[in-house]
GROMACS .gro file of N, CA, C and O in nm:
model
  332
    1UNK      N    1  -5.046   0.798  -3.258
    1UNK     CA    2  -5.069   0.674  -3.186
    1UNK      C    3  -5.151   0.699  -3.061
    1UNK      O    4  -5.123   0.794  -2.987
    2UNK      N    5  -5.244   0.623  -3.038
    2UNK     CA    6  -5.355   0.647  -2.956
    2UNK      C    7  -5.342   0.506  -2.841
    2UNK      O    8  -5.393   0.394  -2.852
    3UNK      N    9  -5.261   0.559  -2.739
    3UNK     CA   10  -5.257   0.431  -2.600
    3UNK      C   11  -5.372   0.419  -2.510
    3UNK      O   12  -5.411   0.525  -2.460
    4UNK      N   13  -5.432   0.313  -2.479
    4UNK     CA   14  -5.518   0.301  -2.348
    4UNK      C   15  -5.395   0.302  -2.254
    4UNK      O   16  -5.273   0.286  -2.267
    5UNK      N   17  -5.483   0.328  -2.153
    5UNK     CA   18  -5.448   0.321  -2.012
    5UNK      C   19  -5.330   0.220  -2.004
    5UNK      O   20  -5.213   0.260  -2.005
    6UNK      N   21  -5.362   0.097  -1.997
    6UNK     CA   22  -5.270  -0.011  -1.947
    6UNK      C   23  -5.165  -0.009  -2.049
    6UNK      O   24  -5.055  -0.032  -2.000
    7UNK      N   25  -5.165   0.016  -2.197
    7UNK     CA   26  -5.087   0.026  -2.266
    7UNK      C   27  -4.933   0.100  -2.168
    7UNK      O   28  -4.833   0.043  -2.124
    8UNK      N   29  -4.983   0.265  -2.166
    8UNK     CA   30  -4.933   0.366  -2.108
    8UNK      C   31  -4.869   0.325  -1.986
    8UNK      O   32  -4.749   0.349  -1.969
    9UNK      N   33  -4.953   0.252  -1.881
    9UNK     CA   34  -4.882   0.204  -1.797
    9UNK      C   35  -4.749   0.077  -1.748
    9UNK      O   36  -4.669   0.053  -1.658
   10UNK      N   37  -4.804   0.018  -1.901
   10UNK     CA   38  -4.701  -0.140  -1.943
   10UNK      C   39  -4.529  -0.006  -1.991
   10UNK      O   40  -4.415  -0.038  -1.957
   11UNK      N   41  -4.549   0.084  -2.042
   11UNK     CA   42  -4.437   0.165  -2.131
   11UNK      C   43  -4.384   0.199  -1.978
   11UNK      O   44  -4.280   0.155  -1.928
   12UNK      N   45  -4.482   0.291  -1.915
   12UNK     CA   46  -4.462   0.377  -1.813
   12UNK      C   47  -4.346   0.253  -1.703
   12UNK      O   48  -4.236   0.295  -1.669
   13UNK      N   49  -4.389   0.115  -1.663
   13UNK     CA   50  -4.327   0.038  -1.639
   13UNK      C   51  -4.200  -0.003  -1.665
   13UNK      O   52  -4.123  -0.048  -1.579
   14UNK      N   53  -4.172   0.014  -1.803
   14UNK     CA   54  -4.047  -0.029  -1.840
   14UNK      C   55  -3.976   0.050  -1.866
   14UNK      O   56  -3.856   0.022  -1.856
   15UNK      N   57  -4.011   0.171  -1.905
   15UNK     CA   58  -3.891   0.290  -1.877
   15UNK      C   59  -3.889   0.297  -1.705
   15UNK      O   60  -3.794   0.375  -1.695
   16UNK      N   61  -3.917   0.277  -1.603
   16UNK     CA   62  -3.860   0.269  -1.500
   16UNK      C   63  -3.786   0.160  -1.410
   16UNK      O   64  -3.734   0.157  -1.298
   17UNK      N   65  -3.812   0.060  -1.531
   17UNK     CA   66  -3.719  -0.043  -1.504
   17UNK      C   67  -3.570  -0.017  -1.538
   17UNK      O   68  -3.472  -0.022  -1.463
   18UNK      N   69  -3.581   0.018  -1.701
   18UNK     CA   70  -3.436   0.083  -1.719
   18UNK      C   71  -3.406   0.153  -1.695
   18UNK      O   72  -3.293   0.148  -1.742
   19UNK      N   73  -3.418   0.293  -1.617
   19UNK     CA   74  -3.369   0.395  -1.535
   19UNK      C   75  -3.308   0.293  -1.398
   19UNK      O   76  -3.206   0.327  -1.338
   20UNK      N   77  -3.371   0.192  -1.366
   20UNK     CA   78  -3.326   0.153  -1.239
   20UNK      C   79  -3.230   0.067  -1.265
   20UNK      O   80  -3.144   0.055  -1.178
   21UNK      N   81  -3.219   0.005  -1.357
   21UNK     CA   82  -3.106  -0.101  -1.381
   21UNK      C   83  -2.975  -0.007  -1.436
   21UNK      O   84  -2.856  -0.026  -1.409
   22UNK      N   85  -3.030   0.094  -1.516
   22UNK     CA   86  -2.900   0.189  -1.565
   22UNK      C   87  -2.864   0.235  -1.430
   22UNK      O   88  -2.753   0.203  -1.388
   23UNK      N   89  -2.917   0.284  -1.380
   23UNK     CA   90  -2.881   0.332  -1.193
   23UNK      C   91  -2.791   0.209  -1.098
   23UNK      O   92  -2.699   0.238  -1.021
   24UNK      N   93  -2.826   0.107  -1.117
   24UNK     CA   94  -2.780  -0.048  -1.079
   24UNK      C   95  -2.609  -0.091  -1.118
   24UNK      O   96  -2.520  -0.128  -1.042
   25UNK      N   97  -2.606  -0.064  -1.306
   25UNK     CA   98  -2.501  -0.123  -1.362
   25UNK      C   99  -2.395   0.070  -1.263
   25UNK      O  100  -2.309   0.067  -1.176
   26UNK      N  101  -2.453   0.190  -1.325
   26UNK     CA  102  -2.330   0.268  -1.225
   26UNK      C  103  -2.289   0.239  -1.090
   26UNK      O  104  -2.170   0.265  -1.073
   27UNK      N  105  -2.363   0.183  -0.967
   27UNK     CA  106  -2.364   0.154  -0.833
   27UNK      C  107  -2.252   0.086  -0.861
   27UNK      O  108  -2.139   0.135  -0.849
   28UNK      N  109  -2.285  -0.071  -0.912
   28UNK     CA  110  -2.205  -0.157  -0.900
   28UNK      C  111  -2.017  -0.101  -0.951
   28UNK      O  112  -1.902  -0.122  -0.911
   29UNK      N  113  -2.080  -0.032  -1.049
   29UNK     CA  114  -1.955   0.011  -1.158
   29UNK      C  115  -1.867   0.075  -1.019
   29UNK      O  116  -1.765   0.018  -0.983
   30UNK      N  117  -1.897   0.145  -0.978
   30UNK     CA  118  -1.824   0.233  -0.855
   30UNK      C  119  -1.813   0.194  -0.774
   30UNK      O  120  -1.739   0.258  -0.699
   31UNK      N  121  -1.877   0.045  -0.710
   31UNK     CA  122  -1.859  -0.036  -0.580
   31UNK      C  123  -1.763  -0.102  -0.673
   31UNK      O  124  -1.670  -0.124  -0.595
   32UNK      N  125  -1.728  -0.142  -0.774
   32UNK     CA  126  -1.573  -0.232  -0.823
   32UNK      C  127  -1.511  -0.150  -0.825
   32UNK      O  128  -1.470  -0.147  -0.709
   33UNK      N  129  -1.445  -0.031  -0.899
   33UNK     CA  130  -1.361   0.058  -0.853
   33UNK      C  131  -1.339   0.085  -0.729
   33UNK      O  132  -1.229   0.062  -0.678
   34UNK      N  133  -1.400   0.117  -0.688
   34UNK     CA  134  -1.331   0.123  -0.556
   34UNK      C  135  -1.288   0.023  -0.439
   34UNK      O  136  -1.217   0.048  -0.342
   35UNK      N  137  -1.368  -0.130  -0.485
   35UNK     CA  138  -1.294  -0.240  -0.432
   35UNK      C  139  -1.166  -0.225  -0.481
   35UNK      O  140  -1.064  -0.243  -0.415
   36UNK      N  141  -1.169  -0.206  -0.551
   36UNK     CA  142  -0.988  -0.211  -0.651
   36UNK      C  143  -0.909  -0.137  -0.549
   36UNK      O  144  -0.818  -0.179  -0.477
   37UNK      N  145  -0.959  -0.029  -0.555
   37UNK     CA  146  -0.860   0.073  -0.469
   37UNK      C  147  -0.814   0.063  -0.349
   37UNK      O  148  -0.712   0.107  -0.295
   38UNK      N  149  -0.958  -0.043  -0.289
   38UNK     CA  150  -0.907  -0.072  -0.164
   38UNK      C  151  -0.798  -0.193  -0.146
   38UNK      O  152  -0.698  -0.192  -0.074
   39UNK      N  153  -0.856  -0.322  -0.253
   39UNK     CA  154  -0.724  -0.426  -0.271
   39UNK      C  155  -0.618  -0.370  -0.263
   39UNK      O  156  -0.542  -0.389  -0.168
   40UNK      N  157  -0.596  -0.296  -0.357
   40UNK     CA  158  -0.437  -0.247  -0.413
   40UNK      C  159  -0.384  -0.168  -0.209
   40UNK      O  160  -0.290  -0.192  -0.134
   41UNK      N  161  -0.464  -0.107  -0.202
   41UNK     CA  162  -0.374  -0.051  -0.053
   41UNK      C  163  -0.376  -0.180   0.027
   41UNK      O  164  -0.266  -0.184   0.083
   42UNK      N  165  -0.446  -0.286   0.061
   42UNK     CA  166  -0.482  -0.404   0.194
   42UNK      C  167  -0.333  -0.477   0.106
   42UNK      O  168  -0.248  -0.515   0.187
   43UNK      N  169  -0.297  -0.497  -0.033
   43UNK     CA  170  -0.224  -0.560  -0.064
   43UNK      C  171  -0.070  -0.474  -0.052
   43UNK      O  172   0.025  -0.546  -0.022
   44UNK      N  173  -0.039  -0.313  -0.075
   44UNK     CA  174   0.058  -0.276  -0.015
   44UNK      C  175   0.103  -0.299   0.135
   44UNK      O  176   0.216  -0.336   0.165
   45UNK      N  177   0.010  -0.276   0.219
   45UNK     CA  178   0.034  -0.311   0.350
   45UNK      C  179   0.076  -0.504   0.364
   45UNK      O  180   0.173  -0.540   0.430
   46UNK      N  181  -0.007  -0.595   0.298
   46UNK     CA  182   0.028  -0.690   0.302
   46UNK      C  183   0.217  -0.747   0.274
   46UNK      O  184   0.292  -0.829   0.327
   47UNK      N  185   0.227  -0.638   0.150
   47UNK     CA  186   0.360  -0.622   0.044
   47UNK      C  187   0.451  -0.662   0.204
   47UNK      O  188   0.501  -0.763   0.254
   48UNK      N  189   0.435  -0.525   0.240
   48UNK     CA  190   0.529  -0.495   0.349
   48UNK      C  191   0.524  -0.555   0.492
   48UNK      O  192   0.612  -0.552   0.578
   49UNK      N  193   0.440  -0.594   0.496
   49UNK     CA  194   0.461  -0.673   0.642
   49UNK      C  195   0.435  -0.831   0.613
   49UNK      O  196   0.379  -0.876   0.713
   50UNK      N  197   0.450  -0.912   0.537
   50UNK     CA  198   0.462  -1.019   0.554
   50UNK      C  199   0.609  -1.079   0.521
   50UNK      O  200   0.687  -1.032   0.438
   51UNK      N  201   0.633  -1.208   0.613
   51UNK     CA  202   0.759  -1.281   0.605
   51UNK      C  203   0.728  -1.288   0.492
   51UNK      O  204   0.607  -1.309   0.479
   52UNK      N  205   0.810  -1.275   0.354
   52UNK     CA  206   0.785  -1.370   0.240
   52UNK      C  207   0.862  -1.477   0.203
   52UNK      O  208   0.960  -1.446   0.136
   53UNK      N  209   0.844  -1.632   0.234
   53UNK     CA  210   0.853  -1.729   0.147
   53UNK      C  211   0.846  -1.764   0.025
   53UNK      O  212   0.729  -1.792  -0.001
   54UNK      N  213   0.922  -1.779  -0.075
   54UNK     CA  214   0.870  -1.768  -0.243
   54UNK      C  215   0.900  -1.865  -0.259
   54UNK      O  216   1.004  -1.914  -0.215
   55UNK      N  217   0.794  -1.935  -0.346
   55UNK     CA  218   0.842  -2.053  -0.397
   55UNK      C  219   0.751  -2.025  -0.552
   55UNK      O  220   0.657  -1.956  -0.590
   56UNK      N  221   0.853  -2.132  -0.613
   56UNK     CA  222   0.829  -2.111  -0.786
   56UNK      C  223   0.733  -2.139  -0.828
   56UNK      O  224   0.677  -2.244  -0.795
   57UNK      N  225   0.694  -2.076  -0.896
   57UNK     CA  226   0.555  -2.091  -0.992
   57UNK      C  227   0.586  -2.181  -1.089
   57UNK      O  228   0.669  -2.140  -1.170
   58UNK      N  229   0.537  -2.312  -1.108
   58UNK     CA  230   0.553  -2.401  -1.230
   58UNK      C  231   0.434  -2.410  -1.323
   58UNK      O  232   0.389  -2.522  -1.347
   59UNK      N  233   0.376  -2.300  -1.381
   59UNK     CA  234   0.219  -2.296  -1.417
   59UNK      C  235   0.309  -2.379  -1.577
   59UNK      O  236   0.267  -2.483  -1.628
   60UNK      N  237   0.381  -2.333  -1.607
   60UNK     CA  238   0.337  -2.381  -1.763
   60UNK      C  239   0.421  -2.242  -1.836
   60UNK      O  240   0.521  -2.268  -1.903
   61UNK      N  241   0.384  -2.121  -1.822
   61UNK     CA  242   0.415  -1.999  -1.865
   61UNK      C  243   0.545  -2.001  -1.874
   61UNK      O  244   0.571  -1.980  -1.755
   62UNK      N  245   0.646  -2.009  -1.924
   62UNK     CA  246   0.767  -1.985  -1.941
   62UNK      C  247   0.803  -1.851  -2.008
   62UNK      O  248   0.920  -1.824  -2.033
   63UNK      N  249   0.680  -1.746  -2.046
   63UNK     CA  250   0.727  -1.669  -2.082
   63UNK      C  251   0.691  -1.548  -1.992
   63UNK      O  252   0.716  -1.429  -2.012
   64UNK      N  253   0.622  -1.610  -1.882
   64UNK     CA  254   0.585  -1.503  -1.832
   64UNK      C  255   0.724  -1.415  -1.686
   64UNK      O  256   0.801  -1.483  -1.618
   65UNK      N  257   0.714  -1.284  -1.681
   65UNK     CA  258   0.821  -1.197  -1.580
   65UNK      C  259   0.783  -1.260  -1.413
   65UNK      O  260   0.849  -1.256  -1.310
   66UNK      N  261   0.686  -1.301  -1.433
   66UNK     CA  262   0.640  -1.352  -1.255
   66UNK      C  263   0.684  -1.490  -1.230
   66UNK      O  264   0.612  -1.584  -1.261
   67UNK      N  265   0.808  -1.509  -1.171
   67UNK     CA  266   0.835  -1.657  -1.168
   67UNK      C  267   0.857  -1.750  -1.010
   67UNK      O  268   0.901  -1.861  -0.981
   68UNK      N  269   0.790  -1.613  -0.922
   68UNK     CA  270   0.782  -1.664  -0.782
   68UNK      C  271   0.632  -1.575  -0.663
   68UNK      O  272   0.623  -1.456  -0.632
   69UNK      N  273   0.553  -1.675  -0.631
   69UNK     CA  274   0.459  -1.616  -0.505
   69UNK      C  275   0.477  -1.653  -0.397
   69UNK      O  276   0.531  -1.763  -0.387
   70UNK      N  277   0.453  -1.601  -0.309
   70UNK     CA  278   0.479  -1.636  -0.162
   70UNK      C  279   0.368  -1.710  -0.092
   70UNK      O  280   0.250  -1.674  -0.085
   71UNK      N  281   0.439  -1.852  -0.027
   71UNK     CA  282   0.379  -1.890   0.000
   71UNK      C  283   0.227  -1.827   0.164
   71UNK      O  284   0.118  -1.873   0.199
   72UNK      N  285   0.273  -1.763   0.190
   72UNK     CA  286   0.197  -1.705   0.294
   72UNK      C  287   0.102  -1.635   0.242
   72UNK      O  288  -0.002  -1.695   0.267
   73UNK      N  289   0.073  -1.518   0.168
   73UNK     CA  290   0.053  -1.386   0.127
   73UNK      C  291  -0.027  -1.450  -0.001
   73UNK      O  292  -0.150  -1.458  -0.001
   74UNK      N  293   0.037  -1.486  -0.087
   74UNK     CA  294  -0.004  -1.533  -0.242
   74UNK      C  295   0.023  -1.392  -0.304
   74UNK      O  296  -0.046  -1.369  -0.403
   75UNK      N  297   0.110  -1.293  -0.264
   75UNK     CA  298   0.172  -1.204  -0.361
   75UNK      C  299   0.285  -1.243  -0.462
   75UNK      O  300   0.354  -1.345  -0.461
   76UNK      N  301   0.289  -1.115  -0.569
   76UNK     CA  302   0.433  -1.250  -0.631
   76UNK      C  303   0.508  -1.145  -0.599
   76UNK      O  304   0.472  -1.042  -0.542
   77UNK      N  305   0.647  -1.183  -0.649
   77UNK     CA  306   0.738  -1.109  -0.609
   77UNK      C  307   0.803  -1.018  -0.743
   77UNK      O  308   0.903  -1.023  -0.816
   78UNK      N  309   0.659  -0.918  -0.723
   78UNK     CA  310   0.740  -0.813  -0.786
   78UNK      C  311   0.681  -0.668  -0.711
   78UNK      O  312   0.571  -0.617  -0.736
   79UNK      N  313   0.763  -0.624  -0.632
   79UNK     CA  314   0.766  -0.471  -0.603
   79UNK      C  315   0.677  -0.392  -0.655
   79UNK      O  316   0.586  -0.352  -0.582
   80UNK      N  317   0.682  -0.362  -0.762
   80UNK     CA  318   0.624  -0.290  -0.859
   80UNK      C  319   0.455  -0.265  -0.887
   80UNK      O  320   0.388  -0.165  -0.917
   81UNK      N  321   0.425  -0.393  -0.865
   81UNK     CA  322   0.264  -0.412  -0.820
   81UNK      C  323   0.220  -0.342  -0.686
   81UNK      O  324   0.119  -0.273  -0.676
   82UNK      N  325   0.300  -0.366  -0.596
   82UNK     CA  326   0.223  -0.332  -0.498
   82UNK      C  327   0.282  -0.199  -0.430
   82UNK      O  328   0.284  -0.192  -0.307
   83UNK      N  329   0.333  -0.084  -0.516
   83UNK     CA  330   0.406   0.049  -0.436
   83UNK      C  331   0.301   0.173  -0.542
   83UNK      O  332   0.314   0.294  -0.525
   0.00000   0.00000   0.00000
């Protein structure tokens, strides 16, 4: 296969587009992980120092183990999440 110039340069273009977007989707990938990591600790500290008020969750779910959030916080009340 025999490319002109601009050919070469249209290819040359788009393989450095996808190097940069594959570079893009890891950034992001590791800026959400580690938002996570940081929620989960801002929400232990939250766990523990807020008054908690609970009041019942009436979503509909009757089958679900979470059957109270606090009104202040919007944690629910289970321990377990946030230690």
């Amino acid at each position: 296969l025999i490319m002109d110039q601009t050919q070469e340069q249209k290819l040359s273009e788009k393989i450095n587009q996808i190097n940069e977007l594959q570079q893009n989707i890891i950034s992001y990938f590791n800026y959400i992980e580690e938002s996570k990591k940081e929620i989960k600790e801002l929400e232990k500290f939250v766990w523990r120092n807020c008054k908690h008020e609970w009041v019942y969750l009436d979503d509909g779910d009757y089958y679900s183990k979470i059957k109270y959030k606090c009104k202040h916080c919007d944690l629910y009340r289970n321990q377990y999440m946030y230690n």
